[in-house]
PDB file of C-alpha atoms in Angstrom:
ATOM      1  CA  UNK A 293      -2.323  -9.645  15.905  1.00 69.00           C
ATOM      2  CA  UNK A 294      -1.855  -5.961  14.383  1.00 68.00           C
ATOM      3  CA  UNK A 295      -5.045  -4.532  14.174  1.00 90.00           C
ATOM      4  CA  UNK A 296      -5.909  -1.530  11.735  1.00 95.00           C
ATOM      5  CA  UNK A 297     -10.253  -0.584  11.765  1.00 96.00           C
ATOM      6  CA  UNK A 298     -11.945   1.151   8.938  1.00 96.00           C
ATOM      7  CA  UNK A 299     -15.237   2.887  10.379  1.00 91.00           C
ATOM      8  CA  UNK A 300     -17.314   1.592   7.158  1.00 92.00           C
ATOM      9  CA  UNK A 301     -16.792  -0.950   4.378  1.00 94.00           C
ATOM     10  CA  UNK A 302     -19.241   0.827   2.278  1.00 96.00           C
ATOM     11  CA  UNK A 303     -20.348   4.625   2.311  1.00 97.00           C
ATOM     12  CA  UNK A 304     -22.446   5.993  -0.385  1.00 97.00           C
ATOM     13  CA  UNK A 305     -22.414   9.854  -0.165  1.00 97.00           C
ATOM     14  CA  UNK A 306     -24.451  13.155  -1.849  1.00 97.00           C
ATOM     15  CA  UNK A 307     -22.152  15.171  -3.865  1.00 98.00           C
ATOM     16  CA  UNK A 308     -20.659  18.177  -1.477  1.00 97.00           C
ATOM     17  CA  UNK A 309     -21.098  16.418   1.735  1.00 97.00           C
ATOM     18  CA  UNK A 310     -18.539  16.422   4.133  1.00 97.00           C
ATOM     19  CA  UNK A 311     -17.329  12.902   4.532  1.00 97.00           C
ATOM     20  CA  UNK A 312     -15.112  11.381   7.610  1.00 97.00           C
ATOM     21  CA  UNK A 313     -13.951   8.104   7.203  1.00 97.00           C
ATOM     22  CA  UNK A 314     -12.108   7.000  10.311  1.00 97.00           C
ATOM     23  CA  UNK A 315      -9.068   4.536  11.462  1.00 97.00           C
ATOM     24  CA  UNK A 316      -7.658   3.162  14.323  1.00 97.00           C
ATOM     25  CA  UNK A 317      -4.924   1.010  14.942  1.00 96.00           C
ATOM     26  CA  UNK A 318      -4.243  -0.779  18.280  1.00 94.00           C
ATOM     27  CA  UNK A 319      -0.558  -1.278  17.841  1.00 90.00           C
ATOM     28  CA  UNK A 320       0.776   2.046  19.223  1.00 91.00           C
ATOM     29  CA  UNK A 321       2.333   2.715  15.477  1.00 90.00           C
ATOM     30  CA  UNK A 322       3.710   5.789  14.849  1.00 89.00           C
ATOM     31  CA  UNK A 323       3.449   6.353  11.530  1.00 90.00           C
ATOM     32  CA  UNK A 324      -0.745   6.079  10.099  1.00 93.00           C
ATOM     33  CA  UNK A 325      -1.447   6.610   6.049  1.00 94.00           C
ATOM     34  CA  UNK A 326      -4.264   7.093   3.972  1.00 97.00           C
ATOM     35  CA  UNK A 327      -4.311   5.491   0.587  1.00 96.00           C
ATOM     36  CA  UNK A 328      -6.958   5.990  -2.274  1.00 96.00           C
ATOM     37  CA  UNK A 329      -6.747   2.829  -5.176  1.00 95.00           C
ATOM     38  CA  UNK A 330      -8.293   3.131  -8.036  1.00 93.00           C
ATOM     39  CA  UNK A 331      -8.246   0.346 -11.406  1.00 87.00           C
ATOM     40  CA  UNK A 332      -4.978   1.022 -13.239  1.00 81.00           C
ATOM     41  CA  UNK A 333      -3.647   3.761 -10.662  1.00 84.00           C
ATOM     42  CA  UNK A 334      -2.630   1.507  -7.743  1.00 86.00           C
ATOM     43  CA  UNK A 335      -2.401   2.714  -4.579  1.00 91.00           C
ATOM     44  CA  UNK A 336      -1.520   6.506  -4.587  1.00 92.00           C
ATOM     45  CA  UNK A 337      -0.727   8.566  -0.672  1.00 92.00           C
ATOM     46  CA  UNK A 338      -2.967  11.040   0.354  1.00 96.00           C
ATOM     47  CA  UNK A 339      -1.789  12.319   3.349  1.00 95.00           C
ATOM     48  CA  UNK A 340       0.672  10.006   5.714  1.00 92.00           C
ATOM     49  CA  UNK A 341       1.090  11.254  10.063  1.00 93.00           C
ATOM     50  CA  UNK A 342       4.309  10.230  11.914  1.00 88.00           C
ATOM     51  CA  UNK A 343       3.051  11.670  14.711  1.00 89.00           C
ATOM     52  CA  UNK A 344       0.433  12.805  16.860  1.00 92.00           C
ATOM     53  CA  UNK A 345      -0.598  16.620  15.451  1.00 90.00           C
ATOM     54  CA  UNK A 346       2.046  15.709  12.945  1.00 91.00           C
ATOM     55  CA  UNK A 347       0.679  15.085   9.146  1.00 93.00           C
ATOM     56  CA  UNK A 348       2.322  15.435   5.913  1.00 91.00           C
ATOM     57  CA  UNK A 349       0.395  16.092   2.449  1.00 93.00           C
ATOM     58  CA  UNK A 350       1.467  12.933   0.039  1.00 91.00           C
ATOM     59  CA  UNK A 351       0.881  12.836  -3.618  1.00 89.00           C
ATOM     60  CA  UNK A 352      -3.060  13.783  -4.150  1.00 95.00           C
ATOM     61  CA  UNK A 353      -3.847  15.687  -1.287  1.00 97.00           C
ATOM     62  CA  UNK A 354      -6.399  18.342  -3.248  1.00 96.00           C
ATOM     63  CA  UNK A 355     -10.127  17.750  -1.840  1.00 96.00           C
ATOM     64  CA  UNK A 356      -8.625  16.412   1.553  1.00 98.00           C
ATOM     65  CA  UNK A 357      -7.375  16.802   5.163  1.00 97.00           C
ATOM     66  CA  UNK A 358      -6.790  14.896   8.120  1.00 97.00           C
ATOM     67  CA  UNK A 359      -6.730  14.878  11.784  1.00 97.00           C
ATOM     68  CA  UNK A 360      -4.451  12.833  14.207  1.00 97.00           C
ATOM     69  CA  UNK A 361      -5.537  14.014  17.760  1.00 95.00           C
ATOM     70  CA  UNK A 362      -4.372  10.758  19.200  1.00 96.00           C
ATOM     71  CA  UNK A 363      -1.887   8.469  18.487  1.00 95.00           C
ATOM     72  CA  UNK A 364      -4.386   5.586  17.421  1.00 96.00           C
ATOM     73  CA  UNK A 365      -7.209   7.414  15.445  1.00 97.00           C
ATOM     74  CA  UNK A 366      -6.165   9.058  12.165  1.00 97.00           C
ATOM     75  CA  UNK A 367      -9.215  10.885  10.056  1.00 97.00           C
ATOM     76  CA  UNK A 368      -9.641  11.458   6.370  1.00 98.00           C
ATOM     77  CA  UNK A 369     -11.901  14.256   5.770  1.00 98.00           C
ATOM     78  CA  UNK A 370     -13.509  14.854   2.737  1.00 97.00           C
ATOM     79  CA  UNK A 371     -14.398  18.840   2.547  1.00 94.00           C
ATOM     80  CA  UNK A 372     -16.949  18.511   0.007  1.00 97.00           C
ATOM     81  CA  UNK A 373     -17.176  15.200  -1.660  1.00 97.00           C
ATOM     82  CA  UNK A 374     -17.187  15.024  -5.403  1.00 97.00           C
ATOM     83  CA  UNK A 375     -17.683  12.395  -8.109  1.00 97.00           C
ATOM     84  CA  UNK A 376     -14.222  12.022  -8.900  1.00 97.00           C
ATOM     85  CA  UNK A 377     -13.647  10.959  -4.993  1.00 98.00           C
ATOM     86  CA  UNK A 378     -15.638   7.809  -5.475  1.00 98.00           C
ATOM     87  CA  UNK A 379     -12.627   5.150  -4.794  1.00 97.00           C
ATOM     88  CA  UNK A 380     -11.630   2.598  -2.177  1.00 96.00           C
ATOM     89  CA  UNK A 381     -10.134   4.432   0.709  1.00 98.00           C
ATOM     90  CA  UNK A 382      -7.117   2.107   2.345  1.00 97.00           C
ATOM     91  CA  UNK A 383      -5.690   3.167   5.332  1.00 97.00           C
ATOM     92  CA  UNK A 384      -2.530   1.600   7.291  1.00 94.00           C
ATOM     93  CA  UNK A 385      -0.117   1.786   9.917  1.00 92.00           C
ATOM     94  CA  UNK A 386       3.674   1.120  10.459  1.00 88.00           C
ATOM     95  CA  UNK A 387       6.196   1.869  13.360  1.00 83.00           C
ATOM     96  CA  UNK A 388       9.024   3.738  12.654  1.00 72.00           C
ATOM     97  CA  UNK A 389      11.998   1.889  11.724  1.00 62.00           C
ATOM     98  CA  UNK A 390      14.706   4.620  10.943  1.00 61.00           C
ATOM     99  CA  UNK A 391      16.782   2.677   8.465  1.00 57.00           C
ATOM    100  CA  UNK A 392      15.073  -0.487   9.104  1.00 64.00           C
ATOM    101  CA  UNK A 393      12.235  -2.224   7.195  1.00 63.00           C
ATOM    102  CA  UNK A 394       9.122  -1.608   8.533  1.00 76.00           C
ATOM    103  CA  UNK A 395       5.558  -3.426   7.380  1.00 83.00           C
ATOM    104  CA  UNK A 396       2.383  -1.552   6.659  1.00 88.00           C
ATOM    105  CA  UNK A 397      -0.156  -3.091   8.137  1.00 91.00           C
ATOM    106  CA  UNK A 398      -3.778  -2.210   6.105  1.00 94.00           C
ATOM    107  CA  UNK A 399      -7.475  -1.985   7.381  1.00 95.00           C
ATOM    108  CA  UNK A 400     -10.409  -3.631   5.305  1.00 95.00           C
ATOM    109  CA  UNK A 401     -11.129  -0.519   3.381  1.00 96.00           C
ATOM    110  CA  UNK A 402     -13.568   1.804   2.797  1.00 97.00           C
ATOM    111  CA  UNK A 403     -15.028   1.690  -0.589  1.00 96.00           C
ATOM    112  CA  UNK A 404     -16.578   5.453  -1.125  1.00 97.00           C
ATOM    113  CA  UNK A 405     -19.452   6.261  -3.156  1.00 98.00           C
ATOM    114  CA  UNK A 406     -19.647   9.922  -4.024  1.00 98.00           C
ATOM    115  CA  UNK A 407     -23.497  10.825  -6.247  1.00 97.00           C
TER     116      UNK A 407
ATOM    117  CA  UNK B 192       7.553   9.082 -15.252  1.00 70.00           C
ATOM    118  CA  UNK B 193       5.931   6.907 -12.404  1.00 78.00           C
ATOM    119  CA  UNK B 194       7.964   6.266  -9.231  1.00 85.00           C
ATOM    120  CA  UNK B 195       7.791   2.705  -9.023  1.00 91.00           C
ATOM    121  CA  UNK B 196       6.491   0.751 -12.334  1.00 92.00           C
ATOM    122  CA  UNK B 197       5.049  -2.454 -12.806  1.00 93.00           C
ATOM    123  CA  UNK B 198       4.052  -4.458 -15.892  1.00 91.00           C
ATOM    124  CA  UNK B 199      -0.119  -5.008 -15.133  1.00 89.00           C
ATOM    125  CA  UNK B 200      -0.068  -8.442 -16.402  1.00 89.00           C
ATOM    126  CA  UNK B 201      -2.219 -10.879 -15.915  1.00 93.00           C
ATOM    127  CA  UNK B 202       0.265 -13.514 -16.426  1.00 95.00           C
ATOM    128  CA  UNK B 203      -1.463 -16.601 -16.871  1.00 96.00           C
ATOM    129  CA  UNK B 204       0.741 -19.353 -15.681  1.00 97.00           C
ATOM    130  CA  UNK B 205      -0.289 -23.573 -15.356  1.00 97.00           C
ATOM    131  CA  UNK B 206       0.120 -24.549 -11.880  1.00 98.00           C
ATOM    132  CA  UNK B 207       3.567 -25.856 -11.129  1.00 97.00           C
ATOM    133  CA  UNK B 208       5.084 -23.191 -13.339  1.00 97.00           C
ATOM    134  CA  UNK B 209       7.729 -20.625 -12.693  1.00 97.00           C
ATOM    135  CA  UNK B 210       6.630 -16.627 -12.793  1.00 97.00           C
ATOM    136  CA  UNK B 211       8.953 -13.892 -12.386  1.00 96.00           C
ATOM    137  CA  UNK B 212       7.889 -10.071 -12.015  1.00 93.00           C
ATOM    138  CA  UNK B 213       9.590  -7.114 -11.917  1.00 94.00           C
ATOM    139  CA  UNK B 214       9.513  -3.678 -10.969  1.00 94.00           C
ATOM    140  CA  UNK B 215      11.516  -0.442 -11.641  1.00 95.00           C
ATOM    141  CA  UNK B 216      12.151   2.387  -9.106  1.00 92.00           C
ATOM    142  CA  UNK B 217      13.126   6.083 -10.220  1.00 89.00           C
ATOM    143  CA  UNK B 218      14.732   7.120  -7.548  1.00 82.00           C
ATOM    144  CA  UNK B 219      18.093   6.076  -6.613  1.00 79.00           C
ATOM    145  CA  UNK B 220      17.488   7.452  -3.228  1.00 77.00           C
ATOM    146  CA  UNK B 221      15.174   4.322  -2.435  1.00 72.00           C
ATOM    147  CA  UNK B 222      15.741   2.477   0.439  1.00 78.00           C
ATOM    148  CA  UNK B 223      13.590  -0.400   1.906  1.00 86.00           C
ATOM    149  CA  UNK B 224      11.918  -2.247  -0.993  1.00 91.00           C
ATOM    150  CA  UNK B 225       8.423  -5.129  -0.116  1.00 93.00           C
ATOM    151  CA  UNK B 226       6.704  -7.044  -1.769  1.00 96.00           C
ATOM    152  CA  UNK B 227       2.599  -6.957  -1.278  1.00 96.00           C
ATOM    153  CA  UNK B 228       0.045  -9.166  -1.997  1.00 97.00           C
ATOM    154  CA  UNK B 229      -3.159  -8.443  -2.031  1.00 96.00           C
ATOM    155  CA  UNK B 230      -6.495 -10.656  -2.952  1.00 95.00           C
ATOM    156  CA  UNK B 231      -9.735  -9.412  -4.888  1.00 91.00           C
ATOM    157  CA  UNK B 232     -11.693  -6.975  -3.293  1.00 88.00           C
ATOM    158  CA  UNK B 233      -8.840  -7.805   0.536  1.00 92.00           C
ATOM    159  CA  UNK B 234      -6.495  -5.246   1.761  1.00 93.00           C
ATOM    160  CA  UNK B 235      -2.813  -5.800   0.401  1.00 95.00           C
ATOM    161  CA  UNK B 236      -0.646  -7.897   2.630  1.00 94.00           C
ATOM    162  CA  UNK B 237       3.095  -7.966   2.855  1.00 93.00           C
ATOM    163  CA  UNK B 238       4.153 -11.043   1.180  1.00 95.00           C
ATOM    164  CA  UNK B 239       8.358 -10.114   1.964  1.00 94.00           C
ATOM    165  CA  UNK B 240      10.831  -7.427   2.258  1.00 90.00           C
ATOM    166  CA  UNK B 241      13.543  -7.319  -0.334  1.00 92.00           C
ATOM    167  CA  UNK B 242      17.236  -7.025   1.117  1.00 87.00           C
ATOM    168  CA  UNK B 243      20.203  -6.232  -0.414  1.00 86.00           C
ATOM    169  CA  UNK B 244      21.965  -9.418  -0.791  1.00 88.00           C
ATOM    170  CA  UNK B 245      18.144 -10.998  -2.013  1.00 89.00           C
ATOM    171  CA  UNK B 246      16.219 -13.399   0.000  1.00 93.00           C
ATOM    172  CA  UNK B 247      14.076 -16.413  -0.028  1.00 94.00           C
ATOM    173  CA  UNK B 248      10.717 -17.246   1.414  1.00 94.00           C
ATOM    174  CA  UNK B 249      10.122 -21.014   0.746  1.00 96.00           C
ATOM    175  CA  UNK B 250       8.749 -20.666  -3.507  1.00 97.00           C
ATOM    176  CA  UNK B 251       9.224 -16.861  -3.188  1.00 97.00           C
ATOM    177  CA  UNK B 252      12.394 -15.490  -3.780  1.00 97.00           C
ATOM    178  CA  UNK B 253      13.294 -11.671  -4.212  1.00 96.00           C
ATOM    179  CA  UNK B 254      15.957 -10.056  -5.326  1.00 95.00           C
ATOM    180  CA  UNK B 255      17.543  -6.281  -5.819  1.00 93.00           C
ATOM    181  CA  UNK B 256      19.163  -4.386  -8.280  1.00 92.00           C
ATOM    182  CA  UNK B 257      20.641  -0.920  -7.060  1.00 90.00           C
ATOM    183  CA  UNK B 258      22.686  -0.940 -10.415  1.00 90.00           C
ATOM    184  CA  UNK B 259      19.302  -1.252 -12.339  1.00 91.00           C
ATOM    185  CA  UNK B 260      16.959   0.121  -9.872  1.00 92.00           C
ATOM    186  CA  UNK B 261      14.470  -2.728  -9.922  1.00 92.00           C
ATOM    187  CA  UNK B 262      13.270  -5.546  -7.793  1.00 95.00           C
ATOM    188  CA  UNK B 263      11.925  -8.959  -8.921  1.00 96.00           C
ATOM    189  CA  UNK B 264       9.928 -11.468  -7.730  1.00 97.00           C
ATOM    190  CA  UNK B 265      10.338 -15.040  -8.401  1.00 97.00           C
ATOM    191  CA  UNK B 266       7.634 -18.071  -7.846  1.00 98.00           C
ATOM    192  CA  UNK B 267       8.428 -21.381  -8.184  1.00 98.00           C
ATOM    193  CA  UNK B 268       5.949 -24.257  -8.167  1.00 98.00           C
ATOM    194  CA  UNK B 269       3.076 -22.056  -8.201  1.00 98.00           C
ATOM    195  CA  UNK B 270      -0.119 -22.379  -6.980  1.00 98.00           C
ATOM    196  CA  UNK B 271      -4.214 -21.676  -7.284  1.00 97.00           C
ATOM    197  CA  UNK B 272      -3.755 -19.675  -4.094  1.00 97.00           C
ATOM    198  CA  UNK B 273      -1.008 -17.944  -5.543  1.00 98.00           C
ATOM    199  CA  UNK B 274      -3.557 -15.925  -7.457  1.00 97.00           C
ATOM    200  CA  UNK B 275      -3.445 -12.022  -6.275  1.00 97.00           C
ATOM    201  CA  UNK B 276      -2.085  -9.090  -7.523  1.00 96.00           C
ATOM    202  CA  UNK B 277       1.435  -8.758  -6.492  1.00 97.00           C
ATOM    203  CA  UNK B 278       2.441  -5.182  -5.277  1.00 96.00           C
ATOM    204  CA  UNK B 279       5.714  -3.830  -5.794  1.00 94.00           C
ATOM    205  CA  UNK B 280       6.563  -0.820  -2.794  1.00 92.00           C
ATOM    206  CA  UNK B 281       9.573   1.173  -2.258  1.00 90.00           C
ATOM    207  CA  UNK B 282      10.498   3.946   0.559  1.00 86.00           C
ATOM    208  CA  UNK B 283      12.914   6.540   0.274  1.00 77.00           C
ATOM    209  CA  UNK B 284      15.610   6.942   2.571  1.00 69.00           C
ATOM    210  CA  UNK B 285      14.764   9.173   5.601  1.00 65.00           C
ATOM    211  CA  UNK B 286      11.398   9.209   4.475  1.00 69.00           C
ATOM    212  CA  UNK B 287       8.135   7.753   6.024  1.00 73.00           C
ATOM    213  CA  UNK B 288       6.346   7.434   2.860  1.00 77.00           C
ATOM    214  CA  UNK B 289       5.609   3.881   1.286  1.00 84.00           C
ATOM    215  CA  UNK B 290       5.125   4.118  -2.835  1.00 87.00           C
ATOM    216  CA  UNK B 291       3.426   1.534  -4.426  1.00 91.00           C
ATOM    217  CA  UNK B 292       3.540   0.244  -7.850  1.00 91.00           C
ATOM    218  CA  UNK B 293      -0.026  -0.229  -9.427  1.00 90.00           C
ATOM    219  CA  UNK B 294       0.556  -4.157  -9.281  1.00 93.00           C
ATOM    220  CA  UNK B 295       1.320  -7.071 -11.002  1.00 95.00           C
ATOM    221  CA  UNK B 296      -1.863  -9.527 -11.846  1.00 95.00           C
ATOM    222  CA  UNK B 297      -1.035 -13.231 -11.573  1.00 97.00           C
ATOM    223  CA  UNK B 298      -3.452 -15.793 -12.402  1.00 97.00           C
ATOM    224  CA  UNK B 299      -2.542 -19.520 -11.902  1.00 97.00           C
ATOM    225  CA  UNK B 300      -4.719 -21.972 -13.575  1.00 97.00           C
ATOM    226  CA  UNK B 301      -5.534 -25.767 -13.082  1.00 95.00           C
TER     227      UNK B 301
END
């Protein structure tokens, strides 16, 4: 079984902390995401890797970075958490298909806290 | 305009019923098109991937619509454990990003 590992289920956080919430997958994917969902908004991409080193901002990257030093272990780093950061943090793996289909395959989740 | 839209629901549907959902994608440049499900407070879950010429899953059938640009999702017969918000997710060709739609809230009752 595909096997993607939050650090934390639940973090609760001081305003202007730096945060790390970590992931690992064991299924030598190539491509690692990080999600944020929020009630109404879905799920919307941070930042998405295809590679190790390799990272690419997605659609709300302000407040954020990442770091993929190996191929199993991607990192969400919060620079200074805020309020409006408190959300549940998915993250997820694929392989690379090319052209082909590919599944995402999600951890548990990280529900953030930011006060 | 939102890349991939979804109506929020909830539909509230007997068991045994029939539920369809769709889902509209902006970009004609999409490519591979899923399905999700995900379960209250779970991680979403890849229910099926939508080809082409449409497909069938047992009660789940899905279909596309390049014409259109949307997807649907069909449930026959459905059940209490069909419950879960139903995720529509599209990737662009030549592109490793996976867009979701804000989901689709189903709630079967007795």
């Amino acid at each position: 079984d595909v096997k993607v590992t939050q650090s934390s289920r639940y973090l609760v956080k001081r305003t202007g902390e730096k945060v790390f919430l970590e992931c690992v997958q064991d299924m030598d994917h190539e491509n690692m995401f990080w999600y944020r969902q929020d009630p109404g908004l879905g799920l919307r991409l941070i930042y998405f890797s295809y590679d190790v080193k390799m990272k690419e901002k997605g659609d709300i990257p302000e407040g954020y970075s990442v770091s993929r030093e190996k191929k199993e272990r991607f990192s969400l780093i919060l620079e200074s958490a805020s309020t409006n950061q408190t959300s549940m943090y998915l993250c997820a793996s694929s392989l690379y298909g090319g052209r082909e289909n590919t599944e995402a395959f999600f951890g548990q989740g990280t529900r953030l806290t930011v006060v | 305009r939102k890349e991939v839209e979804q109506d929020p629901g909830p539909f509230n549907v007997p068991e045994g019923a029939t539920v369809a959902f769709n889902c509209t994608y902006s970009n004609s440049a999409s490519q591979s098109f899923f399905w999700y499900r995900q379960d209250c407070r779970k991680e979403p879950k890849l229910l099926m991937s939508v080809y082409s010429s449409g497909n069938e899953d047992g009660r789940f059938t899905a279909q596309l619509n390049r014409a259109s640009q949307y997807i649907s999702l069909l449930i026959r017969d459905s059940k209490l454990s069909d419950s879960a918000t139903y995720l529509c997710v599209v990737r662009f060709y030549s592109s490793y990003k996976l867009i979701f739609g804000s989901g689709t809230r189903l709630l079967v009752r007795p």
